[in-house]
Coordinates of C-alpha atoms in Angstrom, one line a residue:
L1 CA 18.6 16.7 -62.5
M2 CA 15.1 14.5 -62.5
S3 CA 13.5 13.0 -65.3
P4 CA 9.7 13.9 -66.1
R5 CA 8.8 10.4 -65.0
A6 CA 10.6 10.4 -61.8
R7 CA 9.5 14.0 -60.9
R8 CA 5.6 12.7 -61.0
G9 CA 6.7 9.8 -59.2
L10 CA 8.0 12.0 -56.3
A11 CA 5.2 14.4 -56.5
P12 CA 2.7 12.5 -54.3
T13 CA 5.6 11.4 -51.5
L14 CA 6.6 15.0 -51.5
A15 CA 3.0 16.1 -51.1
F16 CA 2.1 13.6 -48.7
L17 CA 5.6 14.6 -46.6
A18 CA 4.1 18.4 -46.7
A19 CA 0.9 17.2 -45.5
L20 CA 2.4 15.2 -42.5
L21 CA 4.1 18.1 -41.5
A22 CA 1.8 20.5 -41.7
S23 CA -0.8 18.1 -39.4
L24 CA 2.1 17.6 -37.1
A25 CA 2.2 21.1 -36.7
L26 CA -1.1 22.2 -36.4
G27 CA -2.1 20.2 -33.0
P28 CA -5.1 19.1 -32.1
S29 CA -7.6 18.6 -35.5
P30 CA -10.7 16.8 -36.4
C31 CA -8.5 14.1 -37.7
A32 CA -7.5 13.2 -33.9
G33 CA -8.2 9.4 -33.4
L34 CA -7.5 8.1 -37.0
K35 CA -4.7 5.2 -37.4
V36 CA -1.4 6.0 -36.7
L37 CA 0.5 7.3 -39.6
E38 CA 2.6 4.7 -41.7
L39 CA 5.6 6.3 -43.8
N40 CA 8.0 4.7 -46.3
A41 CA 12.0 5.2 -46.1
T42 CA 11.9 8.5 -47.8
T43 CA 9.3 10.6 -46.0
L44 CA 10.7 9.1 -42.5
D45 CA 14.0 10.6 -43.5
Q46 CA 12.6 13.7 -44.2
A47 CA 9.8 13.6 -41.4
I48 CA 12.7 13.2 -39.0
E49 CA 14.9 16.0 -40.6
K50 CA 12.4 18.5 -40.3
H51 CA 10.3 17.8 -37.3
K52 CA 10.9 20.3 -34.6
K53 CA 9.0 18.4 -32.0
L54 CA 9.1 14.9 -30.5
L55 CA 8.5 12.3 -33.0
L56 CA 8.0 8.6 -31.7
V57 CA 8.8 6.2 -34.6
E58 CA 7.7 2.4 -34.3
F59 CA 9.9 0.3 -36.7
F60 CA 7.3 -2.7 -37.1
S61 CA 6.7 -5.6 -39.0
P62 CA 3.0 -6.9 -40.2
D63 CA 3.5 -10.6 -39.0
C64 CA 4.9 -9.2 -35.6
A65 CA 2.4 -10.5 -32.8
H66 CA 4.0 -7.7 -30.3
C67 CA 3.7 -5.1 -32.7
Q68 CA -0.1 -5.9 -33.5
R69 CA -0.4 -5.9 -29.6
L70 CA 1.5 -2.6 -29.7
E71 CA -0.9 -0.9 -32.2
P72 CA -3.8 -0.2 -30.4
V73 CA -1.5 1.4 -27.4
L74 CA 0.1 3.5 -30.2
E75 CA -3.2 4.9 -31.4
A76 CA -4.3 5.7 -28.1
A77 CA -0.6 7.3 -27.1
A78 CA -1.0 9.4 -30.9
D79 CA -4.6 11.0 -29.7
E80 CA -3.5 11.9 -26.3
L81 CA 0.2 13.5 -27.6
V82 CA -1.6 15.4 -30.2
G83 CA -0.4 18.7 -30.5
K84 CA 2.7 18.0 -27.6
A85 CA 4.2 14.8 -29.7
S86 CA 3.8 12.8 -33.0
V87 CA 3.4 9.2 -33.4
V88 CA 4.4 7.5 -37.0
K89 CA 5.6 4.1 -37.8
I90 CA 7.5 2.3 -40.9
D91 CA 7.8 -1.1 -42.1
S92 CA 11.3 -2.2 -41.1
R93 CA 11.2 -5.2 -44.1
N94 CA 11.5 -2.0 -46.0
A95 CA 13.5 0.4 -44.8
H96 CA 17.0 -2.0 -44.5
H97 CA 18.9 2.0 -44.4
L98 CA 17.2 3.0 -41.3
N99 CA 17.4 -0.1 -39.4
Q100 CA 21.0 0.1 -39.9
K101 CA 21.6 3.6 -39.2
Y102 CA 19.1 3.5 -36.1
L103 CA 20.4 0.1 -34.8
V104 CA 17.1 -1.5 -35.4
R105 CA 17.6 -5.3 -34.8
Q106 CA 14.6 -6.8 -34.2
T107 CA 10.4 -5.5 -33.9
P108 CA 9.1 -3.6 -32.5
T109 CA 11.6 -1.3 -32.1
M110 CA 10.7 2.1 -31.1
V111 CA 12.8 5.8 -31.2
L112 CA 12.4 8.9 -30.0
F113 CA 13.6 11.8 -31.8
R114 CA 13.3 15.8 -31.6
G115 CA 15.1 18.1 -33.9
G116 CA 16.4 15.6 -36.5
H117 CA 18.1 13.7 -33.6
E118 CA 17.8 10.7 -31.8
I119 CA 17.2 11.2 -27.6
A120 CA 19.4 8.4 -27.0
E121 CA 18.5 8.2 -23.2
A122 CA 15.2 7.3 -24.3
R123 CA 16.2 4.3 -26.6
E124 CA 16.4 1.4 -23.9
D125 CA 13.1 2.0 -21.9
L126 CA 11.3 2.7 -25.1
Q127 CA 11.2 -1.5 -26.3
G128 CA 8.8 -3.8 -25.6
F129 CA 5.2 -4.0 -24.7
R130 CA 4.0 -0.5 -23.2
T131 CA 0.5 0.8 -21.8
T132 CA -0.6 4.0 -22.5
D133 CA -0.6 5.4 -19.5
S134 CA 2.8 5.0 -18.9
L135 CA 4.0 5.6 -22.4
V136 CA 2.9 9.1 -22.8
P137 CA 4.0 10.8 -19.9
F138 CA 7.4 8.8 -20.6
V139 CA 7.4 10.4 -23.7
L140 CA 6.1 13.6 -22.5
G141 CA 8.9 14.0 -19.9
F142 CA 11.5 14.5 -22.8
R143 CA 9.5 17.7 -24.0
G144 CA 10.9 20.9 -23.0
P145 CA 13.7 22.3 -21.1
T146 CA 15.4 19.0 -19.5
V147 CA 15.2 20.8 -16.1
A148 CA 12.2 23.5 -15.7
K149 CA 12.5 26.4 -13.9
V150 CA 10.6 27.1 -10.8
G151 CA 10.6 30.1 -8.0
S152 CA 7.7 29.3 -6.2
R153 CA 5.3 26.9 -5.0
A154 CA 2.7 27.4 -7.7
D155 CA 5.5 26.7 -10.2
V156 CA 5.8 23.0 -8.3
D157 CA 2.2 22.7 -7.9
E158 CA 2.1 23.1 -11.7
I159 CA 3.8 19.8 -12.4
L160 CA 2.5 18.2 -9.9
A161 CA -0.7 18.5 -11.0
D162 CA 0.3 16.5 -14.4
R163 CA 3.1 14.2 -13.2
G164 CA 2.3 13.3 -9.5
V165 CA 6.0 13.6 -8.4
A166 CA 8.4 16.2 -9.0
V167 CA 12.3 16.3 -8.1
C168 CA 13.6 20.0 -7.4
G169 CA 16.9 21.7 -6.9
V170 CA 17.6 24.7 -5.1
F171 CA 21.1 26.3 -6.1
T172 CA 22.4 29.8 -4.9
S173 CA 24.8 29.8 -7.8
E174 CA 25.9 27.9 -11.1
G175 CA 28.5 25.1 -10.2
A176 CA 29.1 21.4 -9.8
P177 CA 25.9 20.4 -8.0
S178 CA 23.7 22.2 -10.1
E179 CA 25.7 20.3 -13.6
S180 CA 25.2 17.2 -11.4
F181 CA 21.7 18.1 -10.9
R182 CA 21.6 18.4 -14.9
D183 CA 23.0 15.0 -15.2
L184 CA 20.7 12.9 -13.3
A185 CA 17.6 14.8 -15.1
R186 CA 19.3 14.2 -18.6
R187 CA 19.2 10.2 -17.3
L188 CA 16.0 10.1 -15.5
R189 CA 13.5 12.8 -17.1
G190 CA 11.4 10.1 -18.6
Y191 CA 10.5 8.8 -15.5
I192 CA 10.4 11.8 -13.3
P193 CA 9.8 15.6 -13.7
F194 CA 12.8 17.7 -12.9
A195 CA 12.8 21.2 -11.7
A196 CA 15.3 23.8 -10.4
S197 CA 15.8 27.2 -8.9
V198 CA 19.5 28.5 -10.0
A199 CA 21.0 31.5 -8.8
D200 CA 17.4 33.1 -8.1
A201 CA 18.0 34.8 -4.5
E202 CA 14.3 35.3 -4.1
G203 CA 13.0 31.8 -5.8
A204 CA 15.5 30.0 -3.4
R205 CA 14.1 32.3 -0.5
L206 CA 10.8 31.2 -1.1
L207 CA 11.2 27.6 -1.8
S208 CA 12.9 27.3 1.1
E209 CA 10.4 28.6 3.1
T210 CA 7.5 27.3 2.0
Y211 CA 8.9 23.4 2.3
G212 CA 11.3 24.0 5.4
L213 CA 14.6 23.3 3.7
R214 CA 17.1 23.0 6.0
G215 CA 20.1 24.6 3.6
L216 CA 21.4 25.4 0.3
P217 CA 22.0 24.2 -2.0
T218 CA 19.7 20.8 -1.5
I219 CA 17.2 18.9 -3.6
F220 CA 14.1 17.6 -2.5
V221 CA 11.2 15.3 -3.8
A222 CA 7.7 17.0 -3.8
K223 CA 4.3 15.1 -4.3
R224 CA 0.4 15.4 -4.0
H225 CA -1.5 15.8 -0.6
N226 CA 1.2 18.1 0.5
Y227 CA 4.1 15.3 0.7
T228 CA 7.9 16.8 0.6
V229 CA 11.4 14.7 1.8
E230 CA 14.4 16.4 1.7
F231 CA 17.7 15.1 0.6
H232 CA 20.0 15.1 3.8
G233 CA 23.4 14.6 2.0
N234 CA 26.0 16.8 0.7
L235 CA 26.1 17.3 -2.9
E236 CA 29.4 19.4 -2.7
A237 CA 31.1 16.4 -1.0
E238 CA 32.8 13.7 -2.6
G239 CA 30.2 10.9 -3.6
G240 CA 27.7 13.5 -3.3
A241 CA 26.1 13.2 -6.8
A242 CA 25.8 9.1 -6.3
E243 CA 24.2 9.8 -2.8
A244 CA 21.5 11.9 -4.7
E245 CA 20.9 9.3 -7.2
A246 CA 20.3 6.8 -4.9
F247 CA 18.0 9.2 -3.1
I248 CA 15.8 10.1 -5.9
E249 CA 15.8 6.4 -7.2
R250 CA 14.3 5.9 -3.7
H251 CA 12.0 8.6 -3.3
G252 CA 11.2 10.0 -7.0
F253 CA 8.1 8.0 -7.1
P254 CA 4.2 9.3 -7.1
L255 CA 2.1 8.7 -4.0
V256 CA -0.1 6.3 -6.4
G257 CA 1.9 5.3 -9.2
N258 CA 1.5 3.2 -12.5
L259 CA 2.8 -0.5 -12.8
S260 CA 3.5 -1.0 -16.6
A261 CA 6.7 -2.7 -18.3
L262 CA 8.0 0.8 -18.5
T263 CA 7.8 1.1 -14.6
Y264 CA 8.2 -2.2 -13.6
A265 CA 12.4 -2.4 -13.4
R266 CA 12.2 0.8 -11.0
Y267 CA 10.0 -0.7 -8.2
L268 CA 11.5 -3.7 -8.4
A269 CA 15.1 -1.9 -8.0
R270 CA 13.5 -0.1 -4.8
G271 CA 12.7 -3.1 -3.0
S272 CA 9.9 -1.8 -0.4
D273 CA 6.7 -3.6 0.4
R274 CA 4.1 -2.9 -2.3
A275 CA 0.4 -1.7 -2.1
Y276 CA -1.4 -3.0 -5.3
L277 CA -4.6 -1.1 -6.2
F278 CA -6.1 -3.2 -8.6
Y279 CA -8.5 -1.9 -11.7
D280 CA -10.6 -3.6 -14.8
P281 CA -9.1 -1.6 -18.0
G282 CA -12.2 -2.0 -19.4
Q283 CA -14.1 -0.7 -16.5
R284 CA -11.8 2.3 -16.4
E285 CA -13.3 3.6 -20.1
T286 CA -16.8 3.7 -18.5
A287 CA -17.6 6.7 -16.6
E288 CA -19.0 4.9 -13.6
G289 CA -15.5 2.7 -13.5
A290 CA -13.3 5.9 -13.9
A291 CA -15.3 7.5 -10.7
A292 CA -14.8 4.6 -9.1
F293 CA -11.1 4.2 -9.6
S294 CA -10.3 8.0 -9.3
S295 CA -12.0 8.0 -5.6
A296 CA -9.8 4.9 -4.7
E297 CA -6.8 6.1 -6.0
R298 CA -7.1 9.1 -3.8
A299 CA -8.0 7.6 -1.0
L300 CA -4.8 5.6 -1.1
G301 CA -3.1 8.8 -2.3
R302 CA -3.6 10.1 1.6
V303 CA -2.6 7.0 3.1
A304 CA 0.5 6.9 1.2
A305 CA 1.1 10.5 2.1
S306 CA 2.0 9.1 5.4
H307 CA 3.5 5.9 4.4
D308 CA 6.2 6.7 1.4
D309 CA 8.6 3.8 2.5
V310 CA 5.8 1.4 0.7
S311 CA 5.2 1.7 -3.2
F312 CA 1.8 2.1 -3.9
I313 CA 0.7 1.3 -7.3
A314 CA -2.3 0.8 -9.6
V315 CA -2.1 -2.2 -11.6
S316 CA -4.2 -3.9 -14.3
S317 CA -6.3 -7.1 -13.1
V318 CA -4.6 -9.2 -16.1
A319 CA -0.8 -7.8 -14.9
T320 CA 1.5 -10.9 -14.7
E321 CA 5.0 -11.6 -13.3
N322 CA 5.3 -14.7 -14.4
G323 CA 3.4 -15.0 -17.3
R324 CA 1.0 -17.8 -15.5
T325 CA -0.9 -16.0 -13.2
T326 CA -1.7 -12.7 -12.7
L327 CA -0.8 -10.3 -9.6
L328 CA -4.1 -10.5 -8.8
Q329 CA -4.7 -14.2 -8.4
D330 CA -1.1 -14.2 -6.3
S331 CA -2.3 -11.7 -4.4
G332 CA -5.2 -13.8 -3.7
L333 CA -8.0 -11.6 -4.9
T334 CA -10.3 -12.2 -7.8
E335 CA -12.2 -10.1 -10.4
L336 CA -15.3 -10.1 -8.2
R337 CA -15.2 -6.5 -7.7
L338 CA -12.6 -4.0 -8.8
P339 CA -11.0 -1.6 -7.6
A340 CA -9.4 -4.0 -5.1
L341 CA -6.5 -3.5 -2.6
A342 CA -3.9 -6.0 -1.7
L343 CA -0.4 -5.2 0.1
V344 CA 2.6 -7.6 -0.2
S345 CA 5.9 -7.7 1.4
S346 CA 9.1 -7.2 -0.4
D347 CA 10.0 -10.8 0.3
A348 CA 6.4 -12.1 -0.6
K349 CA 6.5 -13.9 2.8
T350 CA 3.4 -11.5 4.1
S351 CA 0.5 -10.4 2.1
V352 CA -2.7 -8.7 3.2
A353 CA -5.9 -8.6 0.8
L354 CA -8.6 -6.6 1.7
C355 CA -12.2 -8.1 1.2
Q356 CA -13.5 -7.5 -2.2
L357 CA -17.4 -6.9 -0.7
G358 CA -16.4 -3.7 0.5
E359 CA -15.1 -0.3 -1.2
V360 CA -11.5 0.9 -1.1
T361 CA -11.8 3.7 1.1
E362 CA -9.4 5.9 3.0
E363 CA -10.0 4.7 6.5
A364 CA -10.2 0.7 4.9
A365 CA -7.0 1.2 3.1
S366 CA -5.4 2.7 6.1
E367 CA -6.8 0.1 8.5
A368 CA -5.5 -2.7 6.2
L369 CA -2.0 -1.1 6.0
D370 CA -1.6 -0.7 9.7
E371 CA -2.7 -4.9 10.0
F372 CA -0.3 -5.3 7.2
L373 CA 2.7 -3.5 9.1
R374 CA 1.7 -5.3 12.4
L375 CA 2.1 -8.8 10.7
R376 CA 5.2 -7.6 8.3
G377 CA 6.4 -7.1 11.8
E378 CA 5.9 -10.7 13.2
A379 CA 6.9 -12.3 9.9
M380 CA 10.4 -11.1 10.9
D381 CA 11.2 -14.6 12.5
G382 CA 10.9 -16.4 8.9
Q383 CA 7.2 -17.4 9.3
G384 CA 5.0 -15.6 6.4
R385 CA 1.1 -14.7 6.9
H386 CA -1.2 -14.6 4.3
V387 CA -4.9 -13.3 5.0
C388 CA -7.9 -11.8 3.8
L389 CA -9.4 -8.9 6.1
A390 CA -12.9 -7.1 6.0
F391 CA -13.9 -4.4 7.7
Q392 CA -16.5 -5.5 10.3
S393 CA -19.8 -3.4 8.6
D394 CA -19.0 -5.7 5.5
R395 CA -19.3 -8.6 6.5
A396 CA -21.8 -10.8 5.1
D397 CA -23.1 -12.0 7.9
G398 CA -24.6 -8.2 8.4
E399 CA -22.5 -7.6 11.9
G400 CA -21.3 -4.4 13.0
S401 CA -22.0 -1.4 11.4
S402 CA -20.2 1.8 9.2
S403 CA -19.0 3.1 12.8
D404 CA -17.1 0.1 13.9
P405 CA -14.3 0.1 11.3
R406 CA -12.5 -3.1 13.1
I407 CA -10.8 -5.4 11.0
V408 CA -11.8 -8.9 11.2
P409 CA -9.2 -11.3 9.9
D410 CA -10.5 -13.8 7.7
H411 CA -7.9 -16.7 8.5
D412 CA -10.0 -19.9 7.1
Y413 CA -11.6 -20.8 4.3
E414 CA -15.3 -21.1 5.7
L415 CA -15.6 -17.3 6.7
H416 CA -13.9 -16.6 2.7
A417 CA -16.8 -19.2 1.4
H418 CA -19.5 -17.6 3.4
H419 CA -19.1 -14.1 2.1
M420 CA -18.8 -15.5 -1.4
K421 CA -22.6 -17.5 -0.8
A422 CA -23.8 -14.0 0.6
F423 CA -22.2 -12.3 -2.3
W424 CA -23.8 -14.5 -5.0
G425 CA -26.8 -15.4 -3.0
L426 CA -25.9 -19.3 -2.7
G427 CA -28.1 -21.0 0.0
E428 CA -25.8 -24.3 1.4
S429 CA -28.0 -26.6 -0.6
S430 CA -26.9 -24.7 -4.4
A431 CA -22.9 -24.6 -3.2
R432 CA -21.0 -27.4 -2.8
E433 CA -17.1 -28.0 -2.2
V434 CA -15.2 -30.4 -4.4
S435 CA -11.6 -31.4 -4.6
E436 CA -9.0 -31.1 -7.3
Q437 CA -10.1 -34.6 -7.9
S438 CA -13.8 -34.5 -8.0
H439 CA -14.4 -30.9 -9.8
G440 CA -13.6 -32.4 -13.1
R441 CA -16.3 -34.9 -13.0
V442 CA -18.8 -32.3 -11.6
M443 CA -18.0 -30.2 -14.7
R444 CA -18.8 -33.3 -17.4
R445 CA -22.1 -34.8 -15.7
T446 CA -23.8 -31.2 -15.2
W447 CA -25.5 -29.5 -17.6
R448 CA -26.1 -26.1 -15.8
D449 CA -23.9 -23.0 -15.8
T450 CA -21.3 -23.6 -12.9
L451 CA -19.8 -20.8 -10.8
M452 CA -16.5 -22.3 -9.7
V453 CA -15.1 -20.2 -6.7
Y454 CA -11.5 -21.0 -5.9

């Protein structure tokens, strides 16, 4: 029994909870774009219990710098997840019993729920700073069945249109192989969508004929641009499940993936050479910038379909591995013109940066990759190579034509300086070379704006 005062105090809480649950169930609404809803300990507990869809909860602290960085990411994610999943937050300072219940030791801590229960497989990978581009598909990976049902190419293509990659299993009957496949899906579904045809003779026949599968049961990875690779191990043999997992960890990536805190460890563990497609996050928010990036991404995807042993990754121009320099800088590129392409060997001894005066086309990317692989082979003797390459049609001296896509190695500073001067319209009298010691004096003494080209 509750006193009238207590009932009056609880009424706003219950009303808020009812409104919350109603808004989460309704899907897209005019409210999209509002800030992430902040709940208290009472309303969050009830929301977790009653909410049937995915519910992403951030335990935050107002004075936490990482929480402040994460806030716009969660707001953007909430907009994209409307009708599919919900995003809320709670001040952990006022939720001690929930901190203990859900093992919250620091802020921010993100926890994913469905049907009143935490999805434990998602806990570790949700922590830390994330990007919307990686957080949204990861959360959506836990929506719906663990393994989607497929019976034709159209079913697989529907997954590829959304996620770019799918791990597919074809099993003539229920058994140890299909159960092992489900176990893998439960652990990896946040990164990769899983689908299967189980005990469906007609579906198995169609998939086998469409993808040229060797035998059943089997697993294959499908990607865009009609790319398919099949697992050649024996799922029913001892150690077959471990081999299948290694196969998925090796090939379970989109033709052109996205690098973030969410995917970084997987790409690092893959241990392959990498092709970075750098982009400006701000430019991608404009129509022109989005179109330029999409064009470069499609071009690179067509090249990637023939080189699955290389990781092709879209990377923000501000992404960093060491906290001091960006991957863009480490690759020998600048923000002069984006998107831009660079290839780096797994041992970092060989790198090729495509000259930024031209666009990232399929032809340019293919030639750059061929040159990279050639230099990579030569570097096996331990001698690394780091070069900038330019299409002859893009050279600043105007030589060459678009019909002559021969790559010209840029091995010295002079050609690079020539490109920069031509791009910025600088004459010999208006550009000077300075040393590490003299550039400080120049900056102190000049009254004009100064463009520094490193």
